[in-house]
């Protein structure tokens, strides 16, 4: 029989959602002395974070467009901030997080050599894209030199993190602050004036009411539903659907590259990252324009399009007996005119509620800055709590989500 009882607790900050946004903020705010509680309804990162390719971008899009405005400069600083965290000298300790690849490449048709050269001549771009001489090609690309070079290789400041390991390294030090709540059990207790007095949730058969100085909505695509529940209508969300493809096969070489095609568009034709599956097979995870134009296609048509692109860019690779799979997933972001991609993380506040979308994994440190600044400007300081508690009082541990190829 379930032991049902109701308990009231208070804390400084409640975060709803344990993807990259929620977990990063949990680490950052605990470090700044706040007592934080993170509520997760399924597995940590079960949404966009586990589906992401894990690329920490330095702003290729801006380099390709030649437009180097504030957005470009904001993202250009991110790889260094992440690298500091991975080295243990940054704002968050990510020393336990595995890096899939320290380098990320751009593989571009030779026909665009002169255009890229013009970009590379621009002072503001220096250091963002470095041409790689063919005698210095990584092993995988050396085969292209042997088979007649028709693309050029460039090294970007980007690198790739292992998202499962990222979720684990952000959650492991704070298991006592992460609570598993029952699906659909979250309800908001609003005051007449608008601020949120408390939230109520079910955990392990217990009914719990929690009050806090600030409530942060970090639930990715589910923020929309939460915003409706608290009657906030001026922070609209947009979703951008994708249909991702992956290839799974033993012994596939490791490959981390944007493939730039004929139209030289701002979205690479193909974006490849490599991951080790739990059964030891290697995975090539395919995004970019393939995934954007794949929305609405049947899996047969999308896989056929993916095979064609792989054969086109890497004709020396044998993927004949690989296992192919597609799945659909949405990006969730603050609404932009024309459904354009935002360039910045989003944070906004009403009363004691903070709403957040990081826009990209890459931009999460900048989201952290915004949240800290909002707390400082409202003079929210760490408090003392008579009804302090740990997550173990409320639920068992919350695991990290697993990527599609390990399910
Ligand atoms: C296919 C794909 C590839 C991407 N690749 C990259 C990339 O290479 N580099 C990059 O920088 N960005 C990338 N992104 C973007 C990046 O993944 C997202 O911006 C980021 O992961 C969003 O994190 P989040 O924490 O806001 O949301 P999510 O990761 O979706 O997390 C939301 C969390 O909230 C939980 N939740 C939902 N509702 C509730 C509720 N009611 N109560 C409690 N918990 C709840 C969910 O279970 C989940 O754990 C990619 C996105 C996609 C979809």
Coordinates of C-alpha atoms and ligand atoms in Angstrom, one line a residue:
X1 CA 0.0 0.0 0.0
X2 CA 1.3 3.5 -0.8
X3 CA 2.2 5.7 2.1
X4 CA 0.4 9.0 1.2
X5 CA 0.9 12.1 3.2
X6 CA 1.2 15.8 2.5
X7 CA 4.3 17.8 3.4
X8 CA 5.3 21.5 3.0
X9 CA 8.9 22.5 2.3
X10 CA 10.6 25.7 1.3
X11 CA 13.8 26.4 -0.6
X12 CA 15.4 29.3 -2.5
X13 CA 15.0 28.2 -6.1
X14 CA 12.8 25.5 -7.7
X15 CA 13.8 24.5 -11.2
X16 CA 11.3 22.6 -13.3
X17 CA 13.0 20.4 -15.9
X18 CA 16.4 18.6 -15.9
X19 CA 17.8 19.1 -19.4
X20 CA 20.9 21.1 -20.0
X21 CA 19.2 24.3 -18.9
X22 CA 17.9 23.0 -15.6
X23 CA 21.0 21.1 -14.7
X24 CA 23.4 23.9 -15.6
X25 CA 21.4 26.3 -13.5
X26 CA 21.2 23.8 -10.6
X27 CA 25.1 23.6 -10.5
X28 CA 25.6 27.3 -11.0
X29 CA 23.1 28.5 -8.4
X30 CA 24.1 25.9 -5.8
X31 CA 27.7 27.2 -6.3
X32 CA 26.4 30.7 -5.6
X33 CA 25.0 29.6 -2.3
X34 CA 21.4 29.2 -3.2
X35 CA 19.5 26.1 -2.0
X36 CA 18.0 24.7 -5.2
X37 CA 15.6 21.9 -5.9
X38 CA 15.2 20.5 -9.4
X39 CA 12.1 18.6 -10.4
X40 CA 12.2 16.1 -13.3
X41 CA 9.2 14.2 -14.6
X42 CA 11.0 11.5 -16.6
X43 CA 14.8 10.9 -17.2
X44 CA 17.2 13.8 -17.1
X45 CA 17.6 15.5 -20.5
X46 CA 14.8 13.4 -22.0
X47 CA 13.9 15.7 -24.8
X48 CA 16.3 17.9 -26.8
X49 CA 19.5 17.5 -24.7
X50 CA 19.8 13.7 -25.2
X51 CA 18.8 14.1 -28.9
X52 CA 21.3 16.8 -29.5
X53 CA 24.5 16.2 -31.5
X54 CA 26.6 17.6 -28.6
X55 CA 28.4 20.2 -30.8
X56 CA 29.7 23.2 -28.8
X57 CA 29.6 25.7 -31.7
X58 CA 31.9 28.6 -32.3
X59 CA 29.6 30.2 -34.8
X60 CA 30.1 28.6 -38.3
X61 CA 26.7 30.0 -39.4
X62 CA 27.9 33.5 -38.9
X63 CA 31.2 32.8 -40.6
X64 CA 29.4 31.5 -43.6
X65 CA 27.0 34.5 -43.7
X66 CA 29.9 36.9 -43.2
X67 CA 27.7 38.8 -40.7
X68 CA 29.6 39.1 -37.5
X69 CA 27.3 41.0 -35.1
X70 CA 26.6 40.6 -31.4
X71 CA 25.1 37.1 -31.8
X72 CA 28.3 35.9 -33.6
X73 CA 30.5 37.3 -30.9
X74 CA 28.4 35.9 -28.1
X75 CA 28.6 32.3 -29.5
X76 CA 32.3 32.7 -30.4
X77 CA 33.2 32.9 -26.7
X78 CA 31.3 29.8 -25.8
X79 CA 33.8 27.0 -26.8
X80 CA 36.4 28.6 -24.5
X81 CA 34.0 28.8 -21.6
X82 CA 33.0 25.1 -22.0
X83 CA 36.7 24.1 -22.4
X84 CA 37.5 25.9 -19.1
X85 CA 34.7 23.9 -17.4
X86 CA 36.0 20.6 -18.9
X87 CA 39.5 21.5 -17.6
X88 CA 38.1 22.2 -14.1
X89 CA 38.9 25.9 -14.2
X90 CA 35.5 27.3 -15.4
X91 CA 32.2 28.3 -13.7
X92 CA 30.9 24.7 -13.6
X93 CA 32.9 21.5 -13.0
X94 CA 32.7 19.4 -16.1
X95 CA 35.9 17.4 -15.5
X96 CA 33.9 14.2 -15.5
X97 CA 32.2 14.9 -18.9
X98 CA 33.6 12.9 -21.8
X99 CA 34.5 14.7 -25.0
X100 CA 33.6 12.8 -28.2
X101 CA 36.0 14.9 -30.3
X102 CA 38.3 17.8 -29.5
X103 CA 38.0 18.9 -33.1
X104 CA 35.2 19.7 -35.5
X105 CA 35.7 20.0 -39.2
X106 CA 34.1 21.6 -42.3
X107 CA 34.2 19.6 -45.5
X108 CA 33.5 21.9 -48.4
X109 CA 33.4 21.4 -52.1
X110 CA 36.5 22.8 -53.8
X111 CA 34.3 24.9 -56.0
X112 CA 33.8 27.2 -53.0
X113 CA 37.5 27.6 -52.2
X114 CA 37.8 31.1 -53.5
X115 CA 34.7 32.2 -51.6
X116 CA 36.0 30.7 -48.3
X117 CA 39.4 32.3 -48.9
X118 CA 37.7 35.7 -49.1
X119 CA 36.0 35.0 -45.7
X120 CA 39.3 33.8 -44.2
X121 CA 40.9 37.0 -45.3
X122 CA 38.5 38.9 -43.0
X123 CA 40.2 39.8 -39.8
X124 CA 37.2 39.2 -37.6
X125 CA 37.1 35.6 -38.9
X126 CA 40.7 34.7 -38.2
X127 CA 40.9 31.8 -35.8
X128 CA 37.4 30.7 -36.5
X129 CA 38.1 28.6 -39.6
X130 CA 41.5 27.2 -40.3
X131 CA 42.3 25.4 -43.6
X132 CA 43.9 22.0 -43.1
X133 CA 46.8 21.1 -45.4
X134 CA 46.1 17.7 -47.1
X135 CA 49.3 16.2 -45.6
X136 CA 47.8 17.0 -42.1
X137 CA 44.4 15.4 -42.8
X138 CA 43.0 13.1 -40.1
X139 CA 43.1 9.5 -41.2
X140 CA 39.5 9.4 -42.3
X141 CA 40.0 12.2 -44.8
X142 CA 43.3 10.9 -46.1
X143 CA 41.3 8.4 -48.2
X144 CA 39.8 11.3 -50.1
X145 CA 43.3 12.6 -51.1
X146 CA 44.1 9.1 -52.4
X147 CA 40.8 8.9 -54.3
X148 CA 41.2 12.3 -56.0
X149 CA 40.6 15.4 -53.8
X150 CA 37.4 17.3 -54.6
X151 CA 36.6 18.8 -51.2
X152 CA 38.6 21.0 -48.9
X153 CA 38.9 20.5 -45.1
X154 CA 38.8 23.2 -42.5
X155 CA 39.1 23.0 -38.8
X156 CA 36.6 24.9 -36.6
X157 CA 36.9 26.0 -33.0
X158 CA 33.9 23.7 -32.2
X159 CA 34.2 20.4 -30.4
X160 CA 31.7 17.6 -29.4
X161 CA 30.6 16.5 -25.9
X162 CA 29.1 13.2 -25.0
X163 CA 25.6 14.2 -24.0
X164 CA 24.9 11.2 -21.7
X165 CA 28.1 11.9 -19.8
X166 CA 27.3 15.7 -19.8
X167 CA 23.9 14.9 -18.1
X168 CA 25.6 12.5 -15.6
X169 CA 28.4 14.9 -14.7
X170 CA 26.0 17.7 -14.1
X171 CA 23.6 15.6 -12.0
X172 CA 26.1 13.4 -10.0
X173 CA 27.2 16.1 -7.5
X174 CA 23.6 17.1 -6.8
X175 CA 21.6 13.9 -6.5
X176 CA 20.4 15.2 -3.2
X177 CA 18.8 18.2 -5.0
X178 CA 17.1 16.3 -7.9
X179 CA 13.6 14.9 -7.4
X180 CA 11.6 12.6 -9.6
X181 CA 8.0 13.8 -9.8
X182 CA 5.0 11.8 -11.1
X183 CA 3.9 12.6 -14.7
X184 CA 1.2 15.3 -14.8
X185 CA 1.3 15.8 -11.0
X186 CA 2.7 19.4 -11.0
X187 CA 0.2 22.1 -10.1
X188 CA 0.7 25.8 -9.4
X189 CA -0.7 27.6 -6.4
X190 CA -1.1 31.2 -7.7
X191 CA -1.9 34.2 -5.5
X192 CA -4.5 36.7 -6.4
X193 CA -1.9 39.3 -7.3
X194 CA -0.1 36.9 -9.8
X195 CA 3.1 35.6 -8.0
X196 CA 3.3 31.9 -7.5
X197 CA 2.9 31.0 -3.8
X198 CA 4.0 27.4 -4.2
X199 CA 3.8 24.3 -6.3
X200 CA 2.4 21.0 -5.5
X201 CA 3.7 17.7 -6.8
X202 CA 3.4 13.9 -6.3
X203 CA 6.7 12.1 -5.6
X204 CA 6.7 8.3 -4.7
X205 CA 3.1 8.5 -3.6
X206 CA 3.7 11.6 -1.4
X207 CA 1.9 14.8 -2.0
X208 CA 4.4 17.7 -1.5
X209 CA 4.0 21.5 -1.5
X210 CA 7.1 23.6 -2.1
X211 CA 7.5 27.3 -1.7
X212 CA 10.5 29.2 -3.0
X213 CA 11.9 32.7 -3.7
X214 CA 12.1 31.9 -7.5
X215 CA 10.6 29.3 -9.7
X216 CA 12.5 28.6 -13.0
X217 CA 10.7 27.0 -15.9
X218 CA 13.4 24.9 -17.8
X219 CA 11.2 22.2 -19.2
X220 CA 12.1 22.7 -22.9
X221 CA 9.1 22.2 -25.2
X222 CA 6.9 21.6 -22.1
X223 CA 7.4 25.2 -21.0
X224 CA 4.5 26.1 -23.3
X225 CA 2.1 24.0 -21.2
X226 CA 3.6 25.3 -17.9
X227 CA 3.2 28.9 -19.1
X228 CA -0.4 28.3 -19.9
X229 CA -0.9 26.9 -16.4
X230 CA 0.5 30.0 -14.8
X231 CA -1.4 32.3 -17.2
X232 CA 1.7 33.8 -18.8
X233 CA 0.9 34.6 -22.4
X234 CA 3.6 37.2 -23.3
X235 CA 6.5 34.7 -23.6
X236 CA 5.6 32.7 -26.7
X237 CA 7.5 29.6 -27.8
X238 CA 8.3 28.2 -31.2
X239 CA 9.2 24.7 -32.2
X240 CA 11.4 23.8 -35.2
X241 CA 10.9 20.2 -36.1
X242 CA 13.7 17.9 -37.3
X243 CA 13.8 14.3 -38.5
X244 CA 17.2 13.0 -37.5
X245 CA 18.9 9.9 -39.1
X246 CA 21.5 7.6 -37.7
X247 CA 23.6 4.8 -39.0
X248 CA 24.8 2.1 -36.6
X249 CA 27.5 -0.4 -37.5
X250 CA 30.5 -2.0 -35.9
X251 CA 33.8 -0.4 -36.8
X252 CA 32.6 2.8 -38.4
X253 CA 35.4 5.4 -38.2
X254 CA 34.9 8.4 -35.9
X255 CA 33.7 11.4 -37.9
X256 CA 32.8 14.9 -36.8
X257 CA 32.1 17.2 -39.7
X258 CA 29.8 19.8 -41.3
X259 CA 29.5 19.1 -45.1
X260 CA 29.0 22.2 -47.1
X261 CA 27.2 21.6 -50.4
X262 CA 26.6 23.3 -53.6
X263 CA 24.3 26.1 -52.5
X264 CA 26.6 27.2 -49.7
X265 CA 23.6 27.8 -47.5
X266 CA 23.9 28.7 -43.8
X267 CA 22.8 25.2 -42.8
X268 CA 25.3 22.5 -43.8
X269 CA 23.9 19.8 -46.1
X270 CA 24.9 17.3 -43.6
X271 CA 26.2 17.5 -40.0
X272 CA 27.8 14.3 -38.7
X273 CA 28.8 13.4 -35.2
X274 CA 30.0 9.9 -34.0
X275 CA 29.0 8.1 -30.9
X276 CA 29.7 4.7 -29.3
X277 CA 26.5 2.7 -28.7
X278 CA 26.1 0.7 -25.5
X279 CA 26.5 -2.6 -27.5
X280 CA 29.9 -1.5 -28.9
X281 CA 28.7 -0.5 -32.4
X282 CA 29.7 2.9 -33.7
X283 CA 27.0 5.4 -34.6
X284 CA 27.0 8.2 -37.2
X285 CA 24.4 10.7 -36.2
X286 CA 23.2 12.9 -39.1
X287 CA 21.7 16.3 -38.8
X288 CA 21.9 19.6 -40.7
X289 CA 19.8 20.4 -43.8
X290 CA 19.1 16.7 -44.2
X291 CA 17.2 16.7 -40.9
X292 CA 15.3 20.0 -41.6
X293 CA 14.2 18.9 -45.1
X294 CA 13.5 15.4 -43.7
X295 CA 10.4 16.6 -41.8
X296 CA 7.3 15.0 -43.3
X297 CA 9.3 12.5 -45.4
X298 CA 8.8 8.8 -44.9
X299 CA 11.7 7.0 -43.3
X300 CA 12.4 5.1 -46.5
X301 CA 12.7 8.4 -48.5
X302 CA 14.8 10.1 -45.8
X303 CA 17.2 7.2 -45.5
X304 CA 17.5 7.1 -49.3
X305 CA 18.4 10.8 -49.2
X306 CA 20.9 10.3 -46.4
X307 CA 22.6 7.4 -48.3
X308 CA 22.9 9.6 -51.3
X309 CA 24.6 12.4 -49.4
X310 CA 27.0 10.1 -47.6
X311 CA 28.0 8.5 -50.9
X312 CA 28.4 11.9 -52.4
X313 CA 30.6 13.4 -49.7
X314 CA 32.4 10.2 -48.6
X315 CA 32.4 7.9 -51.7
X316 CA 35.2 5.7 -50.2
X317 CA 33.1 4.6 -47.2
X318 CA 31.3 1.3 -47.2
X319 CA 28.0 1.5 -45.3
X320 CA 26.2 -1.2 -47.2
X321 CA 25.4 -3.4 -44.2
X322 CA 24.7 -0.7 -41.7
X323 CA 21.5 -0.4 -39.7
X324 CA 19.6 2.9 -40.5
X325 CA 17.0 4.6 -38.3
X326 CA 15.1 7.9 -38.2
X327 CA 13.3 9.7 -35.5
X328 CA 11.4 13.0 -35.1
X329 CA 12.2 15.7 -32.5
X330 CA 11.5 19.4 -32.0
X331 CA 13.7 22.2 -31.1
X332 CA 12.0 24.5 -28.6
X333 CA 12.9 28.1 -28.4
X334 CA 11.5 31.6 -27.8
X335 CA 9.3 32.7 -30.7
X336 CA 11.0 34.7 -33.4
X337 CA 9.4 36.6 -36.3
X338 CA 9.2 34.3 -39.3
X339 CA 10.1 31.3 -37.1
X340 CA 13.8 32.2 -37.6
X341 CA 16.4 30.7 -35.3
X342 CA 17.2 32.8 -32.3
X343 CA 20.9 33.8 -31.9
X344 CA 20.8 34.1 -28.1
X345 CA 19.5 32.2 -25.1
X346 CA 16.1 33.4 -23.8
X347 CA 15.3 34.4 -20.2
X348 CA 12.4 36.4 -19.0
X349 CA 10.7 37.0 -15.7
X350 CA 7.2 37.7 -14.4
X351 CA 6.7 38.1 -10.7
X352 CA 8.7 35.3 -9.1
X353 CA 8.8 33.0 -12.2
X354 CA 11.7 32.8 -14.6
X355 CA 11.2 31.3 -18.0
X356 CA 14.2 29.9 -19.9
X357 CA 15.2 28.4 -23.2
X358 CA 18.9 28.0 -23.9
X359 CA 18.4 27.9 -27.7
X360 CA 21.5 25.7 -27.9
X361 CA 23.6 23.6 -25.6
X362 CA 26.4 25.9 -26.5
X363 CA 24.7 29.0 -25.2
X364 CA 23.8 27.6 -21.8
X365 CA 26.7 29.4 -20.0
X366 CA 25.2 32.7 -21.3
X367 CA 21.7 31.6 -20.0
X368 CA 23.4 31.1 -16.6
X369 CA 24.7 34.7 -16.8
X370 CA 21.2 36.0 -17.5
X371 CA 19.7 34.1 -14.6
X372 CA 22.4 35.2 -12.1
X373 CA 21.9 38.8 -13.2
X374 CA 18.1 38.6 -12.7
X375 CA 18.6 37.3 -9.2
X376 CA 21.1 39.9 -8.3
X377 CA 19.1 42.8 -9.7
X378 CA 16.1 41.6 -7.6
X379 CA 18.3 41.2 -4.5
X380 CA 17.5 37.5 -4.2
X381 CA 20.0 36.1 -1.7
X382 CA 20.4 32.7 -0.3
X383 CA 17.9 32.2 2.6
X384 CA 17.7 30.0 5.6
X385 CA 15.1 27.3 5.6
X386 CA 13.4 25.8 8.6
X387 CA 11.9 23.0 6.5
X388 CA 15.1 22.0 4.7
X389 CA 15.2 18.6 3.1
X390 CA 17.1 16.5 0.6
X391 CA 15.8 14.8 -2.5
X392 CA 16.1 11.4 -0.8
X393 CA 13.3 12.5 1.5
X394 CA 11.1 12.7 -1.5
X395 CA 12.1 10.2 -4.3
X396 CA 14.7 7.8 -5.5
X397 CA 17.6 8.8 -7.8
X398 CA 16.7 10.2 -11.3
X399 CA 18.7 8.6 -14.2
X400 CA 20.0 10.3 -17.3
X401 CA 18.1 9.7 -20.5
X402 CA 19.6 7.3 -23.1
X403 CA 20.1 8.2 -26.7
X404 CA 17.7 6.7 -29.3
X405 CA 20.3 4.1 -30.4
X406 CA 20.5 2.6 -26.9
X407 CA 16.8 2.2 -26.4
Ligands
LIG1 C1 18.2 17.0 -32.9 C2 18.8 18.2 -32.1 C3 20.2 18.4 -32.2 C4 20.8 19.5 -31.5 N1 22.1 19.6 -31.6 C5 22.7 20.6 -30.9 C6 24.1 20.7 -30.9 O1 24.8 20.0 -31.6 N2 24.7 21.8 -30.3 C7 23.9 22.7 -29.6 O2 24.5 23.6 -29.0 N3 22.6 22.5 -29.5 C8 22.0 21.5 -30.1 N4 20.6 21.4 -30.1 C9 19.8 22.3 -29.2 C10 19.9 21.8 -27.8 O3 19.8 20.4 -27.7 C11 18.8 22.5 -26.9 O4 18.8 23.9 -27.1 C12 18.9 22.1 -25.4 O5 19.2 20.8 -25.2 C13 17.6 22.5 -24.7 O6 17.7 22.1 -23.4 P1 16.5 22.3 -22.3 O7 17.1 21.9 -21.0 O8 15.9 23.6 -22.5 O9 15.4 21.3 -22.8 P2 15.4 19.6 -22.8 O10 16.7 19.0 -23.1 O11 14.2 19.3 -23.7 O12 15.0 19.3 -21.3 C14 13.7 19.5 -20.8 C15 13.6 18.6 -19.5 O13 12.4 19.0 -18.8 C16 11.8 17.8 -18.4 N5 10.3 18.2 -18.2 C17 9.5 18.5 -19.2 N6 8.3 18.8 -18.6 C18 8.4 18.7 -17.3 C19 7.6 18.9 -16.2 N7 6.3 19.2 -16.3 N8 8.0 18.7 -14.9 C20 9.3 18.3 -14.8 N9 10.2 18.1 -15.8 C21 9.7 18.3 -17.0 C22 12.0 16.8 -19.5 O14 11.8 15.5 -19.2 C23 13.5 17.1 -19.8 O15 14.4 16.4 -19.0 C24 20.0 20.3 -30.7 C25 18.6 20.1 -30.6 C26 18.1 19.0 -31.3 C27 16.6 18.8 -31.1

